[in-house]
C-alpha cells in the first residue's frame, strides 16, 4: 500500500473517530492520524476547523454539542482524565440539572494541562481506574461513585442534597449502591450528611424525617402536634403524620420516595379524603425541609394562626 493511501486511510479513521466524539479531536490524535502541525494550522486558518480549548480541535465550524463539550473537557485533561461528580451524572443521563463547569478528575501527580473557565480539571486522591465505567464514552466514573462525589464536592449542602436525590429519583443509582460507595469514604466533611440522606432515600429512616420536623416546629415556637393520628374518613382509615386537632390542621411529611410514581395516587387519595372531611392539609417534603425549611414553616405557622392559634395559645389537645 502506498504511503499516500495509508495517510488517507488514517485520516478517514480519524474523522470517523471525531464523529464518535462529537466532532472533536485532540491534537495528539490528529498528529497520530498523519496530520502535520502545518496541516492542522492551515485548516484552522481557512476556518474549516475551529480550536476548542488549548489542545483540541473541532473538525467543523458549527456550534459545539453537549457531547463535544464533554469530550473536549476529557481530552484537555490528558490520557487518564475522566468525567466525575455531577458532570459524570449528566453524561450518564441526569436531566434537569446544570453542573455549570464540567468536572474532570485526573490522578494525583498528573500534569493539569488546562485551566479554563468552563472546565474544572483537578487532581484527586480518589482517582482509581476501577471507578471508571467500562465502555463509557466519554470516559466517566461509575454512577454511584459520581453521585457520592457530586455530594461531597457540591458548593453547598443544599446542592449536595439536590443532586444526589435527583440521581436516585431518575433511577440512575440505587440507595444501596450509594451506601456501598459511602463505606469507602473514611474522612469527608459531608459524610454524615450524605449518610443520613441515603438512609432517607432507602426508605429506612422510619421517623427520621418526622423527628427533624418536630425539632423544627419546636425551634419555631409552634405548638406540639399529635403524631401518627388514626383518622377515619368516608373512603377509609388513614394514619396522619401530624395533626393539630384543636385547629383542624394536618401536616403530612413526604419522604423522598413519596414523589415516585407508585406513591403519587395513594398520597393524593388520602390527602383529598382528609381535606373533604374538613381539615386543612399541608404537605412538607423532607427534601423541602433540607433545602428551604423557612418557607414551609412559614406556611404551617400561617395556617395555625388562621385557625385561631397565637403565640400565647395552649398546645393542641
PDB file of C-alpha atoms in Angstrom:
ATOM      1  CA  UNK A   1       0.000   0.000   0.000  1.00  0.00           C
ATOM      2  CA  UNK A   2       1.411   3.388  -0.965  1.00  0.00           C
ATOM      3  CA  UNK A   3       2.260   5.932   1.711  1.00  0.00           C
ATOM      4  CA  UNK A   4      -0.341   8.389   0.394  1.00  0.00           C
ATOM      5  CA  UNK A   5      -3.040   5.715   0.622  1.00  0.00           C
ATOM      6  CA  UNK A   6      -2.001   4.891   4.194  1.00  0.00           C
ATOM      7  CA  UNK A   7      -2.264   8.547   5.135  1.00  0.00           C
ATOM      8  CA  UNK A   8      -5.696   8.896   3.542  1.00  0.00           C
ATOM      9  CA  UNK A   9      -6.923   5.839   5.387  1.00  0.00           C
ATOM     10  CA  UNK A  10      -5.587   7.070   8.723  1.00  0.00           C
ATOM     11  CA  UNK A  11      -7.183  10.456   8.184  1.00  0.00           C
ATOM     12  CA  UNK A  12     -10.518   8.876   7.328  1.00  0.00           C
ATOM     13  CA  UNK A  13     -10.358   6.831  10.526  1.00  0.00           C
ATOM     14  CA  UNK A  14      -9.524   9.993  12.478  1.00  0.00           C
ATOM     15  CA  UNK A  15     -12.582  11.781  11.117  1.00  0.00           C
ATOM     16  CA  UNK A  16     -14.725   8.746  11.933  1.00  0.00           C
ATOM     17  CA  UNK A  17     -13.359   8.917  15.475  1.00  0.00           C
ATOM     18  CA  UNK A  18     -14.248  12.611  15.570  1.00  0.00           C
ATOM     19  CA  UNK A  19     -17.851  11.710  14.717  1.00  0.00           C
ATOM     20  CA  UNK A  20     -17.967   9.454  17.789  1.00  0.00           C
ATOM     21  CA  UNK A  21     -16.515  12.250  19.907  1.00  0.00           C
ATOM     22  CA  UNK A  22     -18.988  14.933  18.940  1.00  0.00           C
ATOM     23  CA  UNK A  23     -16.769  16.232  16.143  1.00  0.00           C
ATOM     24  CA  UNK A  24     -13.805  16.892  18.455  1.00  0.00           C
ATOM     25  CA  UNK A  25     -10.259  15.509  18.409  1.00  0.00           C
ATOM     26  CA  UNK A  26      -7.236  16.433  20.449  1.00  0.00           C
ATOM     27  CA  UNK A  27      -4.166  17.483  18.507  1.00  0.00           C
ATOM     28  CA  UNK A  28      -2.322  14.343  19.596  1.00  0.00           C
ATOM     29  CA  UNK A  29      -4.995  12.231  17.892  1.00  0.00           C
ATOM     30  CA  UNK A  30      -4.708  14.324  14.737  1.00  0.00           C
ATOM     31  CA  UNK A  31      -0.921  14.020  14.618  1.00  0.00           C
ATOM     32  CA  UNK A  32      -1.150  10.259  15.234  1.00  0.00           C
ATOM     33  CA  UNK A  33      -3.539  10.020  12.280  1.00  0.00           C
ATOM     34  CA  UNK A  34      -0.968  11.575   9.962  1.00  0.00           C
ATOM     35  CA  UNK A  35      -1.927  15.254  10.019  1.00  0.00           C
ATOM     36  CA  UNK A  36       1.083  17.528  10.301  1.00  0.00           C
ATOM     37  CA  UNK A  37       1.086  20.559  12.550  1.00  0.00           C
ATOM     38  CA  UNK A  38       1.149  22.731   9.455  1.00  0.00           C
ATOM     39  CA  UNK A  39      -1.904  20.993   8.019  1.00  0.00           C
ATOM     40  CA  UNK A  40      -3.833  21.482  11.246  1.00  0.00           C
ATOM     41  CA  UNK A  41      -2.894  25.172  11.315  1.00  0.00           C
ATOM     42  CA  UNK A  42      -3.956  25.521   7.673  1.00  0.00           C
ATOM     43  CA  UNK A  43      -7.392  24.025   8.375  1.00  0.00           C
ATOM     44  CA  UNK A  44      -7.832  26.431  11.283  1.00  0.00           C
ATOM     45  CA  UNK A  45      -6.679  29.468   9.286  1.00  0.00           C
ATOM     46  CA  UNK A  46      -9.063  28.556   6.464  1.00  0.00           C
ATOM     47  CA  UNK A  47     -11.841  28.368   9.077  1.00  0.00           C
ATOM     48  CA  UNK A  48     -12.776  24.845   8.079  1.00  0.00           C
ATOM     49  CA  UNK A  49     -11.984  23.742  11.641  1.00  0.00           C
ATOM     50  CA  UNK A  50     -12.032  25.559  14.982  1.00  0.00           C
ATOM     51  CA  UNK A  51      -9.918  25.405  18.117  1.00  0.00           C
ATOM     52  CA  UNK A  52     -11.551  24.126  21.294  1.00  0.00           C
ATOM     53  CA  UNK A  53      -9.561  24.887  24.422  1.00  0.00           C
ATOM     54  CA  UNK A  54      -5.779  24.600  24.249  1.00  0.00           C
ATOM     55  CA  UNK A  55      -5.372  21.063  22.958  1.00  0.00           C
ATOM     56  CA  UNK A  56      -8.491  20.199  20.963  1.00  0.00           C
ATOM     57  CA  UNK A  57      -9.904  20.916  17.524  1.00  0.00           C
ATOM     58  CA  UNK A  58     -13.449  20.607  16.206  1.00  0.00           C
ATOM     59  CA  UNK A  59     -13.428  19.387  12.609  1.00  0.00           C
ATOM     60  CA  UNK A  60     -16.239  21.792  11.709  1.00  0.00           C
ATOM     61  CA  UNK A  61     -17.119  25.436  12.393  1.00  0.00           C
ATOM     62  CA  UNK A  62     -20.643  24.982  13.741  1.00  0.00           C
ATOM     63  CA  UNK A  63     -21.802  25.159  17.353  1.00  0.00           C
ATOM     64  CA  UNK A  64     -20.472  22.535  19.752  1.00  0.00           C
ATOM     65  CA  UNK A  65     -22.879  19.890  21.001  1.00  0.00           C
ATOM     66  CA  UNK A  66     -23.060  18.837  24.646  1.00  0.00           C
ATOM     67  CA  UNK A  67     -21.237  15.644  23.689  1.00  0.00           C
ATOM     68  CA  UNK A  68     -18.468  17.685  22.066  1.00  0.00           C
ATOM     69  CA  UNK A  69     -18.051  19.804  25.193  1.00  0.00           C
ATOM     70  CA  UNK A  70     -17.808  16.732  27.407  1.00  0.00           C
ATOM     71  CA  UNK A  71     -15.301  15.076  25.099  1.00  0.00           C
ATOM     72  CA  UNK A  72     -13.154  18.182  24.781  1.00  0.00           C
ATOM     73  CA  UNK A  73     -13.083  18.526  28.576  1.00  0.00           C
ATOM     74  CA  UNK A  74     -11.809  14.959  28.952  1.00  0.00           C
ATOM     75  CA  UNK A  75      -9.296  15.294  26.113  1.00  0.00           C
ATOM     76  CA  UNK A  76      -7.968  18.521  27.613  1.00  0.00           C
ATOM     77  CA  UNK A  77      -7.337  16.625  30.847  1.00  0.00           C
ATOM     78  CA  UNK A  78      -4.982  14.078  29.345  1.00  0.00           C
ATOM     79  CA  UNK A  79      -4.934  10.302  28.799  1.00  0.00           C
ATOM     80  CA  UNK A  80      -6.266   9.298  32.245  1.00  0.00           C
ATOM     81  CA  UNK A  81      -8.846  12.044  32.618  1.00  0.00           C
ATOM     82  CA  UNK A  82     -12.468  11.094  33.368  1.00  0.00           C
ATOM     83  CA  UNK A  83     -15.696  12.987  33.834  1.00  0.00           C
ATOM     84  CA  UNK A  84     -16.508  12.982  37.520  1.00  0.00           C
ATOM     85  CA  UNK A  85     -19.055  14.176  40.064  1.00  0.00           C
ATOM     86  CA  UNK A  86     -22.156  15.882  38.700  1.00  0.00           C
ATOM     87  CA  UNK A  87     -20.672  16.086  35.182  1.00  0.00           C
ATOM     88  CA  UNK A  88     -20.380  12.302  35.132  1.00  0.00           C
ATOM     89  CA  UNK A  89     -24.015  12.057  36.248  1.00  0.00           C
ATOM     90  CA  UNK A  90     -25.103  14.323  33.384  1.00  0.00           C
ATOM     91  CA  UNK A  91     -23.160  12.140  30.936  1.00  0.00           C
ATOM     92  CA  UNK A  92     -24.947   9.111  32.431  1.00  0.00           C
ATOM     93  CA  UNK A  93     -28.337  10.691  31.728  1.00  0.00           C
ATOM     94  CA  UNK A  94     -29.151  13.014  34.633  1.00  0.00           C
ATOM     95  CA  UNK A  95     -31.671  15.549  33.332  1.00  0.00           C
ATOM     96  CA  UNK A  96     -32.910  18.957  34.503  1.00  0.00           C
ATOM     97  CA  UNK A  97     -29.608  19.664  36.226  1.00  0.00           C
ATOM     98  CA  UNK A  98     -26.875  22.067  35.131  1.00  0.00           C
ATOM     99  CA  UNK A  99     -23.452  21.357  36.653  1.00  0.00           C
ATOM    100  CA  UNK A 100     -22.042  24.673  35.487  1.00  0.00           C
ATOM    101  CA  UNK A 101     -18.370  23.868  34.921  1.00  0.00           C
ATOM    102  CA  UNK A 102     -17.508  20.413  33.607  1.00  0.00           C
ATOM    103  CA  UNK A 103     -15.677  18.485  36.331  1.00  0.00           C
ATOM    104  CA  UNK A 104     -12.812  16.260  35.177  1.00  0.00           C
ATOM    105  CA  UNK A 105     -10.621  14.217  37.513  1.00  0.00           C
ATOM    106  CA  UNK A 106      -7.029  13.129  36.914  1.00  0.00           C
ATOM    107  CA  UNK A 107      -4.754  11.112  39.215  1.00  0.00           C
ATOM    108  CA  UNK A 108      -2.713  12.897  41.827  1.00  0.00           C
ATOM    109  CA  UNK A 109       0.607  13.884  40.317  1.00  0.00           C
ATOM    110  CA  UNK A 110      -0.759  14.130  36.787  1.00  0.00           C
ATOM    111  CA  UNK A 111       0.017  17.296  34.888  1.00  0.00           C
ATOM    112  CA  UNK A 112      -3.036  19.544  34.638  1.00  0.00           C
ATOM    113  CA  UNK A 113      -2.697  20.919  31.125  1.00  0.00           C
ATOM    114  CA  UNK A 114      -5.706  23.207  31.015  1.00  0.00           C
ATOM    115  CA  UNK A 115      -7.383  25.559  33.464  1.00  0.00           C
ATOM    116  CA  UNK A 116     -10.253  27.258  31.677  1.00  0.00           C
ATOM    117  CA  UNK A 117     -13.452  28.868  32.857  1.00  0.00           C
ATOM    118  CA  UNK A 118     -15.814  26.157  31.620  1.00  0.00           C
ATOM    119  CA  UNK A 119     -13.751  23.102  32.566  1.00  0.00           C
ATOM    120  CA  UNK A 120     -12.603  22.193  36.078  1.00  0.00           C
ATOM    121  CA  UNK A 121      -9.729  19.701  35.823  1.00  0.00           C
ATOM    122  CA  UNK A 122      -8.432  18.600  39.198  1.00  0.00           C
ATOM    123  CA  UNK A 123      -6.041  16.100  40.647  1.00  0.00           C
ATOM    124  CA  UNK A 124      -7.749  13.871  43.182  1.00  0.00           C
ATOM    125  CA  UNK A 125      -6.527  11.237  45.612  1.00  0.00           C
ATOM    126  CA  UNK A 126      -9.838   9.471  44.996  1.00  0.00           C
ATOM    127  CA  UNK A 127      -8.939   8.651  41.368  1.00  0.00           C
ATOM    128  CA  UNK A 128      -8.967   4.893  40.766  1.00  0.00           C
ATOM    129  CA  UNK A 129      -9.063   3.036  37.454  1.00  0.00           C
ATOM    130  CA  UNK A 130     -11.646   0.674  38.971  1.00  0.00           C
ATOM    131  CA  UNK A 131     -14.047   3.587  39.398  1.00  0.00           C
ATOM    132  CA  UNK A 132     -14.298   4.212  35.645  1.00  0.00           C
ATOM    133  CA  UNK A 133     -17.491   2.984  33.966  1.00  0.00           C
ATOM    134  CA  UNK A 134     -16.459   0.255  31.494  1.00  0.00           C
ATOM    135  CA  UNK A 135     -17.022   1.255  27.889  1.00  0.00           C
ATOM    136  CA  UNK A 136     -18.175   4.773  28.753  1.00  0.00           C
ATOM    137  CA  UNK A 137     -17.751   7.357  26.010  1.00  0.00           C
ATOM    138  CA  UNK A 138     -16.508   9.834  27.023  1.00  0.00           C
ATOM    139  CA  UNK A 139     -14.806   8.143  29.979  1.00  0.00           C
ATOM    140  CA  UNK A 140     -16.675   8.785  33.224  1.00  0.00           C
ATOM    141  CA  UNK A 141     -16.816   7.451  36.738  1.00  0.00           C
ATOM    142  CA  UNK A 142     -19.392   4.830  37.663  1.00  0.00           C
ATOM    143  CA  UNK A 143     -22.718   6.397  38.564  1.00  0.00           C
ATOM    144  CA  UNK A 144     -22.642   5.509  42.262  1.00  0.00           C
ATOM    145  CA  UNK A 145     -19.118   6.904  42.575  1.00  0.00           C
ATOM    146  CA  UNK A 146     -20.123  10.042  40.669  1.00  0.00           C
ATOM    147  CA  UNK A 147     -23.197  10.638  42.833  1.00  0.00           C
ATOM    148  CA  UNK A 148     -21.279  10.371  46.102  1.00  0.00           C
ATOM    149  CA  UNK A 149     -18.533  12.662  44.835  1.00  0.00           C
ATOM    150  CA  UNK A 150     -21.093  15.118  43.487  1.00  0.00           C
ATOM    151  CA  UNK A 151     -22.460  15.353  47.022  1.00  0.00           C
ATOM    152  CA  UNK A 152     -19.006  15.712  48.558  1.00  0.00           C
ATOM    153  CA  UNK A 153     -17.883  18.362  46.069  1.00  0.00           C
ATOM    154  CA  UNK A 154     -21.086  20.414  45.769  1.00  0.00           C
ATOM    155  CA  UNK A 155     -20.775  24.094  46.626  1.00  0.00           C
ATOM    156  CA  UNK A 156     -23.439  23.908  49.335  1.00  0.00           C
ATOM    157  CA  UNK A 157     -25.241  21.273  51.385  1.00  0.00           C
ATOM    158  CA  UNK A 158     -28.413  22.242  49.554  1.00  0.00           C
ATOM    159  CA  UNK A 159     -26.857  21.455  46.187  1.00  0.00           C
ATOM    160  CA  UNK A 160     -25.379  18.225  47.561  1.00  0.00           C
ATOM    161  CA  UNK A 161     -28.791  17.051  48.732  1.00  0.00           C
ATOM    162  CA  UNK A 162     -30.428  18.012  45.461  1.00  0.00           C
ATOM    163  CA  UNK A 163     -28.022  16.313  43.054  1.00  0.00           C
ATOM    164  CA  UNK A 164     -27.861  13.028  44.991  1.00  0.00           C
ATOM    165  CA  UNK A 165     -31.637  12.916  45.366  1.00  0.00           C
ATOM    166  CA  UNK A 166     -32.165  13.602  41.664  1.00  0.00           C
ATOM    167  CA  UNK A 167     -29.790  10.782  40.733  1.00  0.00           C
ATOM    168  CA  UNK A 168     -31.872   8.330  42.780  1.00  0.00           C
ATOM    169  CA  UNK A 169     -35.240   9.653  41.650  1.00  0.00           C
ATOM    170  CA  UNK A 170     -34.209   9.408  37.999  1.00  0.00           C
ATOM    171  CA  UNK A 171     -33.200   5.774  38.577  1.00  0.00           C
ATOM    172  CA  UNK A 172     -29.546   6.313  37.729  1.00  0.00           C
ATOM    173  CA  UNK A 173     -28.404   4.795  41.009  1.00  0.00           C
ATOM    174  CA  UNK A 174     -29.954   2.995  43.976  1.00  0.00           C
ATOM    175  CA  UNK A 175     -29.624   3.954  47.654  1.00  0.00           C
ATOM    176  CA  UNK A 176     -27.917   0.606  48.243  1.00  0.00           C
ATOM    177  CA  UNK A 177     -25.246   1.425  45.665  1.00  0.00           C
ATOM    178  CA  UNK A 178     -24.727   4.828  47.267  1.00  0.00           C
ATOM    179  CA  UNK A 179     -24.396   3.240  50.709  1.00  0.00           C
ATOM    180  CA  UNK A 180     -21.727   0.852  49.416  1.00  0.00           C
ATOM    181  CA  UNK A 181     -19.731   3.741  47.967  1.00  0.00           C
ATOM    182  CA  UNK A 182     -20.066   5.793  51.132  1.00  0.00           C
ATOM    183  CA  UNK A 183     -18.424   2.986  53.090  1.00  0.00           C
ATOM    184  CA  UNK A 184     -15.272   3.669  51.072  1.00  0.00           C
ATOM    185  CA  UNK A 185     -15.161   7.281  52.267  1.00  0.00           C
ATOM    186  CA  UNK A 186     -13.196   7.458  55.503  1.00  0.00           C
ATOM    187  CA  UNK A 187     -12.937  11.170  56.071  1.00  0.00           C
ATOM    188  CA  UNK A 188     -15.057  13.823  54.394  1.00  0.00           C
ATOM    189  CA  UNK A 189     -16.845  16.911  55.612  1.00  0.00           C
ATOM    190  CA  UNK A 190     -20.250  15.797  54.307  1.00  0.00           C
ATOM    191  CA  UNK A 191     -20.037  12.098  55.081  1.00  0.00           C
ATOM    192  CA  UNK A 192     -22.653  12.317  57.847  1.00  0.00           C
ATOM    193  CA  UNK A 193     -24.967  14.464  55.722  1.00  0.00           C
ATOM    194  CA  UNK A 194     -24.847  12.006  52.838  1.00  0.00           C
ATOM    195  CA  UNK A 195     -25.265   9.052  55.173  1.00  0.00           C
ATOM    196  CA  UNK A 196     -28.498  10.487  56.558  1.00  0.00           C
ATOM    197  CA  UNK A 197     -29.720  11.329  53.079  1.00  0.00           C
ATOM    198  CA  UNK A 198     -29.045   7.813  51.782  1.00  0.00           C
ATOM    199  CA  UNK A 199     -30.966   6.404  54.751  1.00  0.00           C
ATOM    200  CA  UNK A 200     -33.953   8.548  53.819  1.00  0.00           C
ATOM    201  CA  UNK A 201     -33.683   7.609  50.155  1.00  0.00           C
ATOM    202  CA  UNK A 202     -33.657   3.939  51.098  1.00  0.00           C
ATOM    203  CA  UNK A 203     -36.914   4.381  52.990  1.00  0.00           C
ATOM    204  CA  UNK A 204     -35.226   3.089  56.114  1.00  0.00           C
ATOM    205  CA  UNK A 205     -35.315   6.321  58.021  1.00  0.00           C
ATOM    206  CA  UNK A 206     -38.536   5.443  59.827  1.00  0.00           C
ATOM    207  CA  UNK A 207     -39.427   8.530  61.792  1.00  0.00           C
ATOM    208  CA  UNK A 208     -36.170  10.342  60.997  1.00  0.00           C
ATOM    209  CA  UNK A 209     -37.921  12.942  58.837  1.00  0.00           C
ATOM    210  CA  UNK A 210     -40.688  13.341  61.410  1.00  0.00           C
ATOM    211  CA  UNK A 211     -38.172  13.913  64.205  1.00  0.00           C
ATOM    212  CA  UNK A 212     -36.493  16.596  62.102  1.00  0.00           C
ATOM    213  CA  UNK A 213     -39.873  18.269  61.588  1.00  0.00           C
ATOM    214  CA  UNK A 214     -40.675  18.142  65.303  1.00  0.00           C
ATOM    215  CA  UNK A 215     -37.356  19.793  66.117  1.00  0.00           C
ATOM    216  CA  UNK A 216     -38.033  22.479  63.517  1.00  0.00           C
ATOM    217  CA  UNK A 217     -41.534  23.142  64.890  1.00  0.00           C
ATOM    218  CA  UNK A 218     -40.217  23.441  68.444  1.00  0.00           C
ATOM    219  CA  UNK A 219     -37.422  25.720  67.299  1.00  0.00           C
ATOM    220  CA  UNK A 220     -40.031  27.956  65.695  1.00  0.00           C
ATOM    221  CA  UNK A 221     -42.091  28.071  68.909  1.00  0.00           C
ATOM    222  CA  UNK A 222     -45.126  26.390  67.320  1.00  0.00           C
ATOM    223  CA  UNK A 223     -47.499  24.175  69.312  1.00  0.00           C
ATOM    224  CA  UNK A 224     -46.846  20.452  69.601  1.00  0.00           C
ATOM    225  CA  UNK A 225     -48.958  18.384  67.203  1.00  0.00           C
ATOM    226  CA  UNK A 226     -50.336  14.926  67.761  1.00  0.00           C
ATOM    227  CA  UNK A 227     -48.334  12.239  65.957  1.00  0.00           C
ATOM    228  CA  UNK A 228     -49.450   9.272  63.856  1.00  0.00           C
ATOM    229  CA  UNK A 229     -53.128  10.014  64.377  1.00  0.00           C
ATOM    230  CA  UNK A 230     -55.611   7.452  63.039  1.00  0.00           C
ATOM    231  CA  UNK A 231     -58.219   9.295  61.013  1.00  0.00           C
ATOM    232  CA  UNK A 232     -61.336   7.525  59.719  1.00  0.00           C
ATOM    233  CA  UNK A 233     -62.970   9.038  56.648  1.00  0.00           C
ATOM    234  CA  UNK A 234     -65.756   8.016  54.311  1.00  0.00           C
ATOM    235  CA  UNK A 235     -63.212   6.364  51.995  1.00  0.00           C
ATOM    236  CA  UNK A 236     -61.180   4.539  54.641  1.00  0.00           C
ATOM    237  CA  UNK A 237     -58.866   4.918  57.627  1.00  0.00           C
ATOM    238  CA  UNK A 238     -55.509   6.664  57.398  1.00  0.00           C
ATOM    239  CA  UNK A 239     -52.607   7.346  59.712  1.00  0.00           C
ATOM    240  CA  UNK A 240     -51.668  11.014  59.575  1.00  0.00           C
ATOM    241  CA  UNK A 241     -48.138  12.098  60.387  1.00  0.00           C
ATOM    242  CA  UNK A 242     -49.091  15.190  62.404  1.00  0.00           C
ATOM    243  CA  UNK A 243     -52.468  16.640  63.322  1.00  0.00           C
ATOM    244  CA  UNK A 244     -53.394  19.645  65.428  1.00  0.00           C
ATOM    245  CA  UNK A 245     -56.871  18.515  66.460  1.00  0.00           C
ATOM    246  CA  UNK A 246     -57.851  21.819  68.048  1.00  0.00           C
ATOM    247  CA  UNK A 247     -57.033  23.805  64.921  1.00  0.00           C
ATOM    248  CA  UNK A 248     -58.098  21.288  62.287  1.00  0.00           C
ATOM    249  CA  UNK A 249     -54.664  21.217  60.655  1.00  0.00           C
ATOM    250  CA  UNK A 250     -52.868  18.177  59.243  1.00  0.00           C
ATOM    251  CA  UNK A 251     -49.203  18.131  58.243  1.00  0.00           C
ATOM    252  CA  UNK A 252     -48.088  15.194  56.102  1.00  0.00           C
ATOM    253  CA  UNK A 253     -44.363  14.506  55.824  1.00  0.00           C
ATOM    254  CA  UNK A 254     -43.295  13.298  52.402  1.00  0.00           C
ATOM    255  CA  UNK A 255     -40.103  11.290  52.307  1.00  0.00           C
ATOM    256  CA  UNK A 256     -38.188  11.356  49.059  1.00  0.00           C
ATOM    257  CA  UNK A 257     -39.959   8.164  47.949  1.00  0.00           C
ATOM    258  CA  UNK A 258     -43.344   9.943  48.082  1.00  0.00           C
ATOM    259  CA  UNK A 259     -42.502  11.703  44.828  1.00  0.00           C
ATOM    260  CA  UNK A 260     -42.136   8.435  42.972  1.00  0.00           C
ATOM    261  CA  UNK A 261     -44.868   7.397  40.586  1.00  0.00           C
ATOM    262  CA  UNK A 262     -46.117   4.408  42.549  1.00  0.00           C
ATOM    263  CA  UNK A 263     -46.878   6.563  45.612  1.00  0.00           C
ATOM    264  CA  UNK A 264     -48.473   9.585  43.959  1.00  0.00           C
ATOM    265  CA  UNK A 265     -52.013   8.195  43.580  1.00  0.00           C
ATOM    266  CA  UNK A 266     -52.284   6.775  47.106  1.00  0.00           C
ATOM    267  CA  UNK A 267     -50.989  10.006  48.622  1.00  0.00           C
ATOM    268  CA  UNK A 268     -53.448  12.085  46.602  1.00  0.00           C
ATOM    269  CA  UNK A 269     -56.430   9.904  47.612  1.00  0.00           C
ATOM    270  CA  UNK A 270     -55.541  10.190  51.296  1.00  0.00           C
ATOM    271  CA  UNK A 271     -54.939  13.931  51.035  1.00  0.00           C
ATOM    272  CA  UNK A 272     -58.292  14.541  49.337  1.00  0.00           C
ATOM    273  CA  UNK A 273     -60.244  12.326  51.737  1.00  0.00           C
ATOM    274  CA  UNK A 274     -58.912  14.149  54.789  1.00  0.00           C
ATOM    275  CA  UNK A 275     -59.420  17.568  53.178  1.00  0.00           C
ATOM    276  CA  UNK A 276     -63.034  16.781  52.277  1.00  0.00           C
ATOM    277  CA  UNK A 277     -63.622  15.820  55.892  1.00  0.00           C
ATOM    278  CA  UNK A 278     -62.855  19.394  56.918  1.00  0.00           C
ATOM    279  CA  UNK A 279     -59.174  19.575  57.879  1.00  0.00           C
ATOM    280  CA  UNK A 280     -56.620  21.782  56.181  1.00  0.00           C
ATOM    281  CA  UNK A 281     -53.873  19.501  54.842  1.00  0.00           C
ATOM    282  CA  UNK A 282     -50.339  20.781  54.300  1.00  0.00           C
ATOM    283  CA  UNK A 283     -47.512  18.714  52.828  1.00  0.00           C
ATOM    284  CA  UNK A 284     -43.882  19.064  53.829  1.00  0.00           C
ATOM    285  CA  UNK A 285     -41.339  17.091  51.766  1.00  0.00           C
ATOM    286  CA  UNK A 286     -38.242  16.062  53.684  1.00  0.00           C
ATOM    287  CA  UNK A 287     -36.225  17.454  50.797  1.00  0.00           C
ATOM    288  CA  UNK A 288     -38.006  20.781  51.259  1.00  0.00           C
ATOM    289  CA  UNK A 289     -37.135  20.739  54.952  1.00  0.00           C
ATOM    290  CA  UNK A 290     -33.488  20.391  53.986  1.00  0.00           C
ATOM    291  CA  UNK A 291     -33.494  22.971  51.192  1.00  0.00           C
ATOM    292  CA  UNK A 292     -35.947  25.723  52.174  1.00  0.00           C
ATOM    293  CA  UNK A 293     -37.216  25.000  55.715  1.00  0.00           C
ATOM    294  CA  UNK A 294     -38.350  28.546  56.467  1.00  0.00           C
ATOM    295  CA  UNK A 295     -40.789  28.620  53.546  1.00  0.00           C
ATOM    296  CA  UNK A 296     -42.643  25.546  54.791  1.00  0.00           C
ATOM    297  CA  UNK A 297     -42.534  26.569  58.459  1.00  0.00           C
ATOM    298  CA  UNK A 298     -43.992  29.946  57.466  1.00  0.00           C
ATOM    299  CA  UNK A 299     -46.927  28.120  55.870  1.00  0.00           C
ATOM    300  CA  UNK A 300     -47.529  25.954  58.946  1.00  0.00           C
ATOM    301  CA  UNK A 301     -47.461  28.998  61.210  1.00  0.00           C
ATOM    302  CA  UNK A 302     -49.811  30.941  58.939  1.00  0.00           C
ATOM    303  CA  UNK A 303     -52.282  28.032  58.821  1.00  0.00           C
ATOM    304  CA  UNK A 304     -52.268  27.764  62.626  1.00  0.00           C
ATOM    305  CA  UNK A 305     -52.812  31.493  63.053  1.00  0.00           C
ATOM    306  CA  UNK A 306     -55.691  31.485  60.571  1.00  0.00           C
ATOM    307  CA  UNK A 307     -57.263  28.701  62.634  1.00  0.00           C
ATOM    308  CA  UNK A 308     -57.013  30.777  65.814  1.00  0.00           C
ATOM    309  CA  UNK A 309     -53.662  29.923  67.352  1.00  0.00           C
ATOM    310  CA  UNK A 310     -51.490  32.675  68.779  1.00  0.00           C
ATOM    311  CA  UNK A 311     -48.086  32.687  70.416  1.00  0.00           C
ATOM    312  CA  UNK A 312     -49.643  32.595  73.846  1.00  0.00           C
ATOM    313  CA  UNK A 313     -52.182  29.891  72.965  1.00  0.00           C
ATOM    314  CA  UNK A 314     -52.321  26.466  74.532  1.00  0.00           C
ATOM    315  CA  UNK A 315     -50.832  23.455  72.788  1.00  0.00           C
ATOM    316  CA  UNK A 316     -53.097  21.181  70.804  1.00  0.00           C
ATOM    317  CA  UNK A 317     -55.112  18.701  72.745  1.00  0.00           C
TER     318      UNK A 317
END
